[in-house]
Amino acid sequence: MIDLYKILGLKRSAPRKDIHKAYRKKAKSAHPDAGGSVEAFNQLVVAYSVLSDEGRRSHYDQTGEVEAPQPDNLDGGAIEIIAEKLGLVIHAEQDLAALDVGALIELAIQDDITARKASVTHQQRAGERLSKLRALIKRKGEGEGDLVGRVLDWHEVAIQGKIKKNEGMIRHLERALEILEDYSFDDESAAAPSEEVVEALNDILVSLDELAAILNSSPSRAEAMPKEAEPTAFG
């Protein structure tokens, strides 16, 4: 069994702020870009993500089991989106002083929302056409099973699945915008951030590390991101 506290070099009684410090310190040398291994870095990310979450830490302390984060966590999905957008800025190799980082991230998220709303509208229209087509189709003779009907059923399930997926992503994107309202990307010398802001930014950076670890250890981003299983035409 992996000892998450040992990975971070902490005692079981360590407060949350020490968990933050230990992770940031070890991540610098453990990251694959700094010569560390992907496996060791992934273990470090898991240790931090579990021990920095009060509920998951309590479950780990009691059972020794690493509980997976809830897939329907609204803030978790929103932070993952922010992490992805921050990653685009980080790897753009442009002078940050010349960029309005906050506006760029907000625009990228708004573009995502617009595209997904358009997709929902398209799928809804497709659903309406499917219903009309279903009413037009008449079977000429008797036989076992309605094969064409089953194909239409498959299309209906696929359409509803896409609508549900996009509507869920829209909620996460809108939550990401709400979170970003509490932050600015001005010159840090203008004002010292509070301890709460520092911890929140740490959380964002950790989420970015988690996303990077997934991307680095997976064949493609599409395969790394969770997706719903799609039904086939015949079951």
Coordinates of N, CA and C in Angstrom, one line a residue:
M1 N 0.8 -1.2 0.0 CA 0.0 0.0 0.0 C 0.9 1.3 0.0
I2 N 0.6 2.2 -0.9 CA 1.4 3.4 -1.0 C 1.0 4.4 0.2
D3 N 2.0 4.9 0.9 CA 1.8 5.8 2.0 C 1.9 7.2 1.4
L4 N 0.7 7.9 1.3 CA 0.7 9.2 0.7 C 1.4 10.2 1.5
Y5 N 1.4 10.1 2.8 CA 2.2 11.0 3.7 C 3.7 10.9 3.5
K6 N 4.1 9.6 3.3 CA 5.5 9.4 3.0 C 6.0 10.0 1.7
I7 N 5.1 9.9 0.7 CA 5.4 10.5 -0.6 C 5.7 12.0 -0.5
L8 N 4.9 12.7 0.4 CA 5.1 14.1 0.6 C 6.1 14.5 1.7
G9 N 6.6 13.4 2.4 CA 7.5 13.7 3.5 C 6.9 14.3 4.7
L10 N 5.6 14.0 5.0 CA 4.9 14.6 6.0 C 4.4 13.7 7.1
K11 N 4.1 14.2 8.3 CA 3.5 13.4 9.3 C 2.0 13.4 9.1
R12 N 1.3 12.4 9.7 CA -0.1 12.3 9.5 C -0.9 13.5 10.0
S13 N -0.3 14.2 11.0 CA -1.0 15.3 11.6 C -0.7 16.6 10.9
A14 N 0.0 16.6 9.7 CA 0.4 17.8 9.0 C -0.8 18.7 8.6
P15 N -0.8 20.0 8.8 CA -1.9 20.8 8.4 C -1.9 21.1 6.9
R16 N -3.0 21.6 6.4 CA -3.2 21.7 5.0 C -2.1 22.6 4.3
K17 N -1.7 23.7 5.0 CA -0.7 24.6 4.5 C 0.6 23.9 4.3
D18 N 0.9 23.0 5.2 CA 2.2 22.2 5.0 C 2.1 21.2 3.8
I19 N 0.9 20.7 3.6 CA 0.7 19.9 2.4 C 1.0 20.6 1.1
H20 N 0.5 21.9 1.1 CA 0.7 22.7 -0.1 C 2.2 23.0 -0.3
K21 N 2.9 23.3 0.8 CA 4.3 23.6 0.7 C 5.1 22.4 0.3
A22 N 4.8 21.3 0.8 CA 5.5 20.0 0.5 C 5.3 19.6 -0.9
Y23 N 4.1 19.8 -1.4 CA 3.9 19.4 -2.8 C 4.6 20.3 -3.7
R24 N 4.5 21.7 -3.5 CA 5.2 22.6 -4.5 C 6.7 22.4 -4.5
K25 N 7.3 22.1 -3.3 CA 8.7 21.9 -3.2 C 9.1 20.6 -3.9
K26 N 8.4 19.5 -3.7 CA 8.8 18.2 -4.4 C 8.4 18.2 -5.9
A27 N 7.4 19.0 -6.3 CA 7.0 19.0 -7.7 C 8.0 19.5 -8.6
K28 N 8.8 20.5 -8.1 CA 9.9 21.1 -8.9 C 10.9 20.1 -9.4
S29 N 11.3 19.1 -8.5 CA 12.3 18.1 -9.0 C 11.6 16.9 -9.5
A30 N 10.4 16.6 -9.1 CA 9.7 15.3 -9.5 C 9.1 15.4 -10.9
H31 N 8.8 16.6 -11.4 CA 8.2 16.8 -12.7 C 9.0 16.2 -13.8
P32 N 8.4 15.4 -14.7 CA 9.2 14.8 -15.8 C 10.0 15.8 -16.6
D33 N 9.6 17.1 -16.7 CA 10.4 18.1 -17.4 C 11.6 18.5 -16.7
A34 N 11.7 18.1 -15.4 CA 12.9 18.5 -14.6 C 13.7 17.2 -14.3
G35 N 13.4 16.1 -15.0 CA 14.2 14.9 -14.9 C 13.5 13.8 -14.1
G36 N 12.4 14.1 -13.5 CA 11.7 13.1 -12.7 C 10.9 12.1 -13.6
S37 N 10.4 11.0 -13.0 CA 9.7 10.0 -13.8 C 8.2 10.4 -13.7
V38 N 7.5 9.9 -14.8 CA 6.0 10.2 -14.9 C 5.3 9.5 -13.7
E39 N 5.7 8.2 -13.4 CA 5.1 7.4 -12.4 C 5.2 8.1 -11.0
A40 N 6.5 8.6 -10.7 CA 6.7 9.2 -9.4 C 5.9 10.6 -9.3
F41 N 5.9 11.3 -10.4 CA 5.2 12.5 -10.4 C 3.7 12.3 -10.2
N42 N 3.1 11.3 -10.9 CA 1.7 11.0 -10.8 C 1.4 10.6 -9.3
Q43 N 2.3 9.9 -8.7 CA 2.0 9.5 -7.3 C 2.0 10.8 -6.4
L44 N 2.9 11.7 -6.7 CA 3.0 12.9 -5.9 C 1.7 13.7 -6.1
V45 N 1.2 13.8 -7.3 CA -0.1 14.5 -7.6 C -1.2 13.9 -6.9
V46 N -1.3 12.5 -6.9 CA -2.4 11.8 -6.2 C -2.3 12.1 -4.7
A47 N -1.1 12.0 -4.2 CA -0.9 12.3 -2.7 C -1.4 13.7 -2.4
Y48 N -1.1 14.6 -3.2 CA -1.5 16.0 -2.9 C -3.0 16.1 -3.0
S49 N -3.6 15.6 -4.1 CA -5.0 15.8 -4.4 C -5.9 15.1 -3.3
V50 N -5.4 14.0 -2.8 CA -6.1 13.3 -1.7 C -6.0 14.0 -0.4
L51 N -4.8 14.3 0.0 CA -4.5 14.9 1.4 C -4.9 16.4 1.5
S52 N -5.1 17.1 0.4 CA -5.5 18.5 0.4 C -7.0 18.6 0.4
D53 N -7.7 17.5 0.2 CA -9.2 17.4 0.2 C -9.6 16.8 1.5
E54 N -10.3 17.6 2.3 CA -10.7 17.1 3.7 C -11.4 15.8 3.7
G55 N -12.4 15.7 2.8 CA -13.2 14.5 2.7 C -12.4 13.3 2.3
R56 N -11.6 13.4 1.2 CA -10.8 12.3 0.7 C -9.7 11.9 1.7
R57 N -9.2 12.9 2.4 CA -8.1 12.7 3.4 C -8.7 11.9 4.5
S58 N -9.8 12.3 5.0 CA -10.4 11.5 6.1 C -10.7 10.1 5.7
H59 N -11.2 9.9 4.5 CA -11.5 8.5 4.0 C -10.2 7.7 4.0
Y60 N -9.1 8.3 3.5 CA -7.8 7.6 3.4 C -7.3 7.3 4.8
D61 N -7.4 8.3 5.7 CA -6.9 8.0 7.1 C -7.6 6.8 7.7
Q62 N -8.9 6.7 7.4 CA -9.7 5.7 8.1 C -9.5 4.3 7.4
T63 N -9.4 4.3 6.1 CA -9.4 3.0 5.4 C -8.1 2.7 4.6
G64 N -7.3 3.7 4.4 CA -6.1 3.5 3.6 C -6.3 3.4 2.1
E65 N -7.6 3.7 1.8 CA -8.0 3.6 0.3 C -8.0 5.0 -0.2
V66 N -7.6 5.1 -1.5 CA -7.6 6.4 -2.2 C -8.9 6.5 -2.9
E67 N -9.8 7.4 -2.4 CA -11.1 7.6 -3.0 C -11.0 8.5 -4.2
A68 N -11.6 8.1 -5.3 CA -11.6 9.0 -6.6 C -12.4 10.2 -6.4
P69 N -12.0 11.3 -7.0 CA -12.9 12.5 -6.9 C -14.2 12.3 -7.6
Q70 N -15.2 13.0 -7.1 CA -16.6 12.8 -7.7 C -16.6 13.4 -9.1
P71 N -17.0 12.6 -10.1 CA -17.0 13.0 -11.5 C -18.0 14.2 -11.8
D72 N -19.0 14.3 -10.9 CA -20.0 15.4 -11.2 C -19.7 16.6 -10.3
N73 N -18.5 16.8 -9.8 CA -18.1 17.9 -9.0 C -18.1 19.1 -9.9
L74 N -18.9 20.1 -9.6 CA -19.0 21.3 -10.5 C -17.7 22.1 -10.4
D75 N -17.3 22.4 -9.2 CA -16.0 23.2 -9.1 C -14.8 22.4 -9.6
G76 N -14.8 21.1 -9.5 CA -13.7 20.3 -10.0 C -13.6 20.4 -11.5
G77 N -14.7 20.3 -12.2 CA -14.8 20.5 -13.6 C -14.4 21.9 -14.1
A78 N -14.8 22.9 -13.3 CA -14.5 24.2 -13.6 C -13.0 24.5 -13.5
I79 N -12.4 24.0 -12.4 CA -11.0 24.2 -12.2 C -10.2 23.5 -13.3
E80 N -10.6 22.4 -13.8 CA -9.9 21.7 -14.9 C -10.0 22.5 -16.1
I81 N -11.1 23.2 -16.4 CA -11.2 24.1 -17.5 C -10.2 25.2 -17.4
I82 N -10.2 25.9 -16.2 CA -9.3 27.0 -16.0 C -7.8 26.5 -16.1
A83 N -7.5 25.3 -15.6 CA -6.2 24.8 -15.7 C -5.8 24.6 -17.2
E84 N -6.7 24.2 -18.0 CA -6.4 24.0 -19.4 C -6.2 25.3 -20.1
K85 N -7.0 26.3 -19.8 CA -6.8 27.6 -20.4 C -5.5 28.3 -19.9
L86 N -5.2 28.1 -18.7 CA -3.9 28.7 -18.1 C -2.7 28.0 -18.8
G87 N -2.9 26.7 -19.1 CA -1.8 26.0 -19.8 C -1.6 26.6 -21.2
L88 N -2.6 27.0 -21.9 CA -2.4 27.6 -23.2 C -1.6 28.9 -23.1
V89 N -1.9 29.7 -22.0 CA -1.2 30.9 -21.8 C 0.3 30.6 -21.4
I90 N 0.5 29.6 -20.6 CA 1.8 29.3 -20.1 C 2.7 28.9 -21.2
H91 N 2.2 28.1 -22.2 CA 3.0 27.6 -23.3 C 2.9 28.4 -24.5
A92 N 2.3 29.6 -24.5 CA 2.3 30.5 -25.6 C 3.6 31.2 -25.9
E93 N 4.5 31.2 -25.0 CA 5.8 31.8 -25.1 C 5.7 33.3 -25.6
Q94 N 4.7 34.0 -25.0 CA 4.6 35.4 -25.2 C 4.8 36.2 -23.9
D95 N 5.2 37.4 -24.1 CA 5.4 38.3 -22.9 C 4.1 38.5 -22.1
L96 N 4.0 38.0 -20.9 CA 2.8 38.1 -20.1 C 2.4 39.6 -19.9
A97 N 3.4 40.5 -19.9 CA 3.0 41.9 -19.7 C 2.3 42.5 -20.9
A98 N 2.4 41.8 -22.0 CA 1.8 42.3 -23.2 C 0.4 41.7 -23.4
L99 N 0.0 40.8 -22.5 CA -1.2 40.1 -22.7 C -2.2 40.4 -21.6
D100 N -3.5 40.5 -21.9 CA -4.6 40.7 -21.0 C -5.0 39.2 -20.7
V101 N -4.3 38.6 -19.7 CA -4.5 37.2 -19.5 C -6.0 36.9 -19.1
G102 N -6.5 37.7 -18.2 CA -7.9 37.4 -17.7 C -8.9 37.5 -18.9
A103 N -8.7 38.5 -19.8 CA -9.6 38.7 -20.9 C -9.5 37.5 -21.9
L104 N -8.2 37.1 -22.1 CA -8.0 36.0 -23.1 C -8.7 34.7 -22.6
I105 N -8.5 34.4 -21.3 CA -9.1 33.2 -20.8 C -10.6 33.3 -20.8
E106 N -11.2 34.4 -20.4 CA -12.6 34.6 -20.4 C -13.2 34.4 -21.8
L107 N -12.5 35.0 -22.8 CA -12.9 34.9 -24.2 C -12.9 33.5 -24.7
A108 N -11.9 32.7 -24.3 CA -11.8 31.3 -24.7 C -12.9 30.5 -24.1
I109 N -13.2 30.8 -22.9 CA -14.3 30.1 -22.2 C -15.7 30.5 -22.9
Q110 N -15.9 31.7 -23.1 CA -17.1 32.2 -23.8 C -17.3 31.6 -25.1
D111 N -16.2 31.4 -25.9 CA -16.2 30.8 -27.2 C -16.7 29.3 -27.1
D112 N -16.1 28.7 -26.0 CA -16.5 27.3 -25.8 C -18.0 27.2 -25.5
I113 N -18.5 28.1 -24.6 CA -19.9 28.1 -24.3 C -20.8 28.3 -25.5
T114 N -20.4 29.3 -26.3 CA -21.2 29.6 -27.6 C -21.2 28.3 -28.5
A115 N -20.1 27.7 -28.7 CA -20.0 26.5 -29.5 C -20.9 25.4 -29.0
R116 N -20.8 25.2 -27.7 CA -21.6 24.0 -27.1 C -23.1 24.3 -27.1
K117 N -23.5 25.6 -26.9 CA -24.9 25.9 -27.0 C -25.4 25.7 -28.5
A118 N -24.5 26.1 -29.4 CA -24.9 25.8 -30.8 C -25.1 24.3 -31.1
S119 N -24.2 23.5 -30.5 CA -24.3 22.1 -30.7 C -25.6 21.5 -30.1
V120 N -25.9 22.1 -28.9 CA -27.2 21.6 -28.3 C -28.4 22.0 -29.2
T121 N -28.4 23.2 -29.7 CA -29.5 23.6 -30.6 C -29.5 22.7 -31.8
H122 N -28.4 22.4 -32.4 CA -28.3 21.5 -33.6 C -28.9 20.1 -33.2
Q123 N -28.5 19.5 -32.1 CA -28.9 18.2 -31.7 C -30.4 18.2 -31.4
Q124 N -31.0 19.3 -30.8 CA -32.4 19.4 -30.6 C -33.2 19.4 -31.9
R125 N -32.7 20.1 -32.9 CA -33.3 20.1 -34.2 C -33.3 18.7 -34.8
A126 N -32.1 18.1 -34.7 CA -32.0 16.7 -35.2 C -33.0 15.8 -34.5
G127 N -33.2 16.0 -33.2 CA -34.2 15.2 -32.5 C -35.6 15.4 -33.0
E128 N -35.9 16.6 -33.4 CA -37.2 16.9 -33.9 C -37.4 16.2 -35.3
R129 N -36.4 16.3 -36.1 CA -36.4 15.6 -37.5 C -36.6 14.1 -37.3
L130 N -35.9 13.6 -36.3 CA -36.0 12.1 -36.1 C -37.4 11.7 -35.7
S131 N -38.0 12.5 -34.9 CA -39.4 12.2 -34.5 C -40.4 12.2 -35.7
K132 N -40.1 13.2 -36.6 CA -41.0 13.3 -37.8 C -40.7 12.1 -38.7
L133 N -39.4 11.7 -38.8 CA -39.1 10.6 -39.7 C -39.7 9.3 -39.1
R134 N -39.6 9.2 -37.8 CA -40.2 8.0 -37.1 C -41.7 7.8 -37.5
A135 N -42.4 9.0 -37.5 CA -43.9 9.0 -37.8 C -44.1 8.6 -39.3
L136 N -43.2 8.9 -40.2 CA -43.4 8.6 -41.6 C -43.1 7.1 -42.0
I137 N -42.2 6.5 -41.2 CA -41.8 5.1 -41.6 C -42.9 4.1 -41.2
K138 N -43.3 3.4 -42.3 CA -44.3 2.3 -42.1 C -43.8 1.0 -42.6
R139 N -43.9 0.0 -41.8 CA -43.4 -1.4 -42.2 C -44.4 -2.0 -43.1
K140 N -43.9 -2.5 -44.3 CA -44.8 -3.1 -45.3 C -45.3 -4.5 -44.9
G141 N -44.6 -5.2 -44.2 CA -45.0 -6.6 -43.9 C -44.7 -6.9 -42.4
E142 N -45.2 -8.1 -42.1 CA -45.0 -8.6 -40.7 C -43.6 -9.3 -40.6
G143 N -43.0 -9.3 -39.4 CA -41.7 -10.0 -39.2 C -41.3 -9.8 -37.8
E144 N -40.2 -10.5 -37.5 CA -39.7 -10.4 -36.2 C -38.7 -9.2 -36.0
G145 N -39.0 -8.4 -35.1 CA -38.1 -7.3 -34.8 C -38.3 -6.1 -35.7
D146 N -38.2 -4.9 -35.2 CA -38.2 -3.7 -36.0 C -36.8 -3.2 -36.1
L147 N -36.0 -3.6 -37.1 CA -34.6 -3.3 -37.2 C -34.4 -1.8 -37.5
V148 N -35.2 -1.2 -38.4 CA -35.1 0.2 -38.6 C -35.5 1.0 -37.4
G149 N -36.5 0.6 -36.7 CA -36.9 1.2 -35.5 C -35.8 1.2 -34.4
R150 N -35.1 0.1 -34.4 CA -34.0 0.0 -33.4 C -32.8 1.0 -33.8
V151 N -32.6 1.2 -35.1 CA -31.6 2.1 -35.6 C -32.1 3.5 -35.2
L152 N -33.3 3.9 -35.3 CA -33.8 5.2 -34.9 C -33.7 5.4 -33.4
D153 N -33.9 4.3 -32.6 CA -33.8 4.3 -31.2 C -32.3 4.7 -30.8
W154 N -31.4 4.1 -31.6 CA -29.9 4.3 -31.3 C -29.6 5.8 -31.6
H155 N -30.1 6.3 -32.7 CA -29.9 7.7 -33.0 C -30.5 8.6 -31.9
E156 N -31.6 8.3 -31.4 CA -32.3 9.1 -30.4 C -31.4 9.1 -29.1
V157 N -30.9 7.9 -28.7 CA -30.1 7.8 -27.5 C -28.8 8.6 -27.7
A158 N -28.2 8.5 -28.9 CA -27.0 9.3 -29.2 C -27.2 10.8 -29.1
I159 N -28.3 11.2 -29.7 CA -28.6 12.7 -29.7 C -28.8 13.2 -28.3
Q160 N -29.6 12.4 -27.5 CA -29.8 12.8 -26.1 C -28.5 12.8 -25.3
G161 N -27.7 11.9 -25.6 CA -26.4 11.8 -24.9 C -25.5 13.0 -25.2
K162 N -25.5 13.4 -26.4 CA -24.7 14.6 -26.8 C -25.3 15.9 -26.2
I163 N -26.6 16.0 -26.1 CA -27.2 17.1 -25.5 C -26.9 17.2 -24.0
K164 N -27.0 16.1 -23.3 CA -26.7 16.0 -21.9 C -25.2 16.3 -21.6
K165 N -24.3 15.8 -22.5 CA -22.9 16.1 -22.3 C -22.6 17.5 -22.5
N166 N -23.1 18.2 -23.5 CA -22.8 19.6 -23.8 C -23.5 20.5 -22.7
E167 N -24.7 20.1 -22.3 CA -25.3 20.9 -21.2 C -24.5 20.9 -19.9
G168 N -23.9 19.7 -19.6 CA -23.1 19.5 -18.4 C -21.8 20.4 -18.6
M169 N -21.2 20.4 -19.7 CA -20.0 21.2 -20.0 C -20.3 22.6 -19.9
I170 N -21.4 23.1 -20.3 CA -21.8 24.5 -20.3 C -21.9 24.9 -18.8
R171 N -22.4 24.1 -17.9 CA -22.5 24.4 -16.5 C -21.1 24.5 -15.9
H172 N -20.2 23.7 -16.3 CA -18.8 23.8 -15.8 C -18.1 25.0 -16.3
L173 N -18.3 25.3 -17.6 CA -17.7 26.5 -18.2 C -18.3 27.8 -17.5
E174 N -19.6 27.8 -17.3 CA -20.1 29.0 -16.6 C -19.6 29.1 -15.2
R175 N -19.4 28.0 -14.5 CA -18.9 28.0 -13.2 C -17.4 28.5 -13.2
A176 N -16.7 28.2 -14.2 CA -15.3 28.6 -14.4 C -15.3 30.1 -14.5
L177 N -16.2 30.7 -15.2 CA -16.3 32.2 -15.3 C -16.6 32.8 -14.0
E178 N -17.5 32.2 -13.2 CA -17.8 32.7 -11.9 C -16.5 32.7 -11.0
I179 N -15.8 31.6 -11.0 CA -14.6 31.5 -10.2 C -13.6 32.6 -10.6
L180 N -13.4 32.8 -11.9 CA -12.4 33.8 -12.4 C -12.8 35.2 -12.0
E181 N -14.1 35.5 -11.7 CA -14.5 36.8 -11.3 C -13.8 37.3 -10.0
D182 N -13.3 36.3 -9.2 CA -12.7 36.6 -8.0 C -11.2 36.8 -8.1
Y183 N -10.7 36.7 -9.3 CA -9.2 36.8 -9.6 C -8.9 37.9 -10.6
S184 N -7.7 38.5 -10.4 CA -7.2 39.4 -11.4 C -5.8 38.8 -11.8
F185 N -5.3 39.3 -13.0 CA -4.0 38.8 -13.5 C -3.1 40.1 -13.6
D186 N -3.2 41.0 -12.7 CA -2.4 42.2 -12.8 C -1.0 41.9 -12.3
D187 N -0.1 42.9 -12.4 CA 1.3 42.7 -11.9 C 1.2 42.4 -10.4
E188 N 1.8 41.3 -10.0 CA 1.7 40.9 -8.6 C 2.4 41.9 -7.6
S189 N 3.2 42.8 -8.1 CA 3.9 43.8 -7.2 C 2.9 44.8 -6.8
A190 N 1.7 44.9 -7.5 CA 0.8 46.0 -7.1 C 0.1 45.7 -5.7
A191 N 0.0 44.4 -5.4 CA -0.6 44.1 -4.1 C -0.2 42.7 -3.7
A192 N 0.0 42.5 -2.4 CA 0.4 41.1 -1.9 C -0.9 40.3 -1.8
P193 N -0.9 39.1 -2.4 CA -2.1 38.2 -2.3 C -2.3 37.7 -0.9
S194 N -3.5 37.5 -0.5 CA -3.8 37.0 0.8 C -3.5 35.5 0.8
E195 N -3.4 34.9 2.0 CA -3.1 33.5 2.1 C -4.2 32.6 1.5
E196 N -5.5 33.0 1.5 CA -6.5 32.3 0.9 C -6.4 32.3 -0.6
V197 N -6.0 33.4 -1.2 CA -5.8 33.5 -2.6 C -4.6 32.6 -3.1
V198 N -3.5 32.7 -2.3 CA -2.4 31.8 -2.6 C -2.8 30.4 -2.6
E199 N -3.6 29.9 -1.6 CA -4.0 28.5 -1.5 C -4.9 28.2 -2.7
A200 N -5.8 29.1 -3.1 CA -6.6 28.9 -4.3 C -5.8 28.8 -5.5
L201 N -4.8 29.6 -5.7 CA -4.0 29.6 -6.9 C -3.2 28.3 -6.9
N202 N -2.8 27.8 -5.7 CA -2.1 26.6 -5.6 C -2.9 25.4 -6.1
D203 N -4.2 25.5 -5.7 CA -5.2 24.4 -6.2 C -5.3 24.4 -7.7
I204 N -5.3 25.6 -8.3 CA -5.4 25.7 -9.8 C -4.1 25.1 -10.4
L205 N -2.9 25.4 -9.8 CA -1.7 24.9 -10.4 C -1.6 23.4 -10.2
V206 N -2.1 22.9 -9.1 CA -2.1 21.4 -9.0 C -3.0 20.8 -10.0
S207 N -4.2 21.4 -10.2 CA -5.1 20.9 -11.3 C -4.4 20.9 -12.6
L208 N -3.6 21.9 -12.9 CA -2.9 22.0 -14.2 C -1.9 20.9 -14.2
D209 N -1.2 20.6 -13.1 CA -0.2 19.5 -13.0 C -0.9 18.2 -13.3
E210 N -2.1 18.0 -12.7 CA -2.8 16.7 -12.9 C -3.2 16.5 -14.4
L211 N -3.7 17.6 -15.0 CA -4.0 17.6 -16.4 C -2.8 17.3 -17.2
A212 N -1.7 17.9 -16.9 CA -0.4 17.7 -17.7 C 0.0 16.2 -17.5
A213 N -0.1 15.7 -16.3 CA 0.3 14.3 -16.1 C -0.5 13.3 -16.9
I214 N -1.8 13.6 -17.0 CA -2.7 12.8 -17.8 C -2.3 12.8 -19.3
L215 N -2.1 14.0 -19.8 CA -1.8 14.2 -21.2 C -0.4 13.6 -21.5
N216 N 0.5 13.7 -20.6 CA 1.9 13.1 -20.8 C 1.9 11.6 -20.8
S217 N 0.9 11.0 -20.1 CA 0.9 9.6 -20.0 C -0.1 8.9 -20.8
S218 N -0.8 9.6 -21.7 CA -1.9 9.1 -22.5 C -1.6 9.3 -24.0
P219 N -2.0 8.4 -24.9 CA -1.8 8.5 -26.3 C -2.3 9.8 -26.9
S220 N -3.5 10.3 -26.4 CA -4.0 11.5 -26.9 C -4.9 12.1 -25.9
R221 N -5.2 13.4 -26.1 CA -6.1 14.1 -25.1 C -7.5 13.5 -25.1
A222 N -7.9 13.2 -26.3 CA -9.3 12.7 -26.4 C -9.4 11.4 -25.7
E223 N -8.4 10.5 -25.7 CA -8.4 9.3 -25.0 C -8.3 9.5 -23.5
A224 N -7.6 10.6 -23.1 CA -7.3 10.8 -21.6 C -8.5 11.3 -20.9
M225 N -9.4 12.1 -21.6 CA -10.5 12.7 -20.9 C -11.7 11.7 -20.8
P226 N -12.4 11.7 -19.7 CA -13.5 10.7 -19.5 C -14.6 11.0 -20.5
K227 N -15.2 9.9 -21.0 CA -16.3 10.1 -21.9 C -17.3 9.0 -21.7
E228 N -18.6 9.3 -22.1 CA -19.6 8.3 -21.9 C -19.5 7.2 -23.0
A229 N -19.8 6.0 -22.6 CA -19.9 4.9 -23.6 C -21.0 5.1 -24.6
E230 N -20.8 5.0 -25.9 CA -21.8 5.2 -26.8 C -22.4 3.9 -27.3
P231 N -23.7 3.8 -27.4 CA -24.4 2.6 -27.7 C -24.2 2.3 -29.2
T232 N -24.3 1.0 -29.5 CA -24.3 0.6 -30.9 C -25.7 0.6 -31.5
A233 N -25.8 0.4 -32.7 CA -27.2 0.4 -33.3 C -28.0 -0.7 -32.9
F234 N -27.3 -1.9 -32.5 CA -28.1 -3.0 -32.1 C -27.8 -3.5 -30.7
G235 N -27.7 -2.5 -29.8 CA -27.6 -2.8 -28.4 C -26.2 -2.6 -27.9

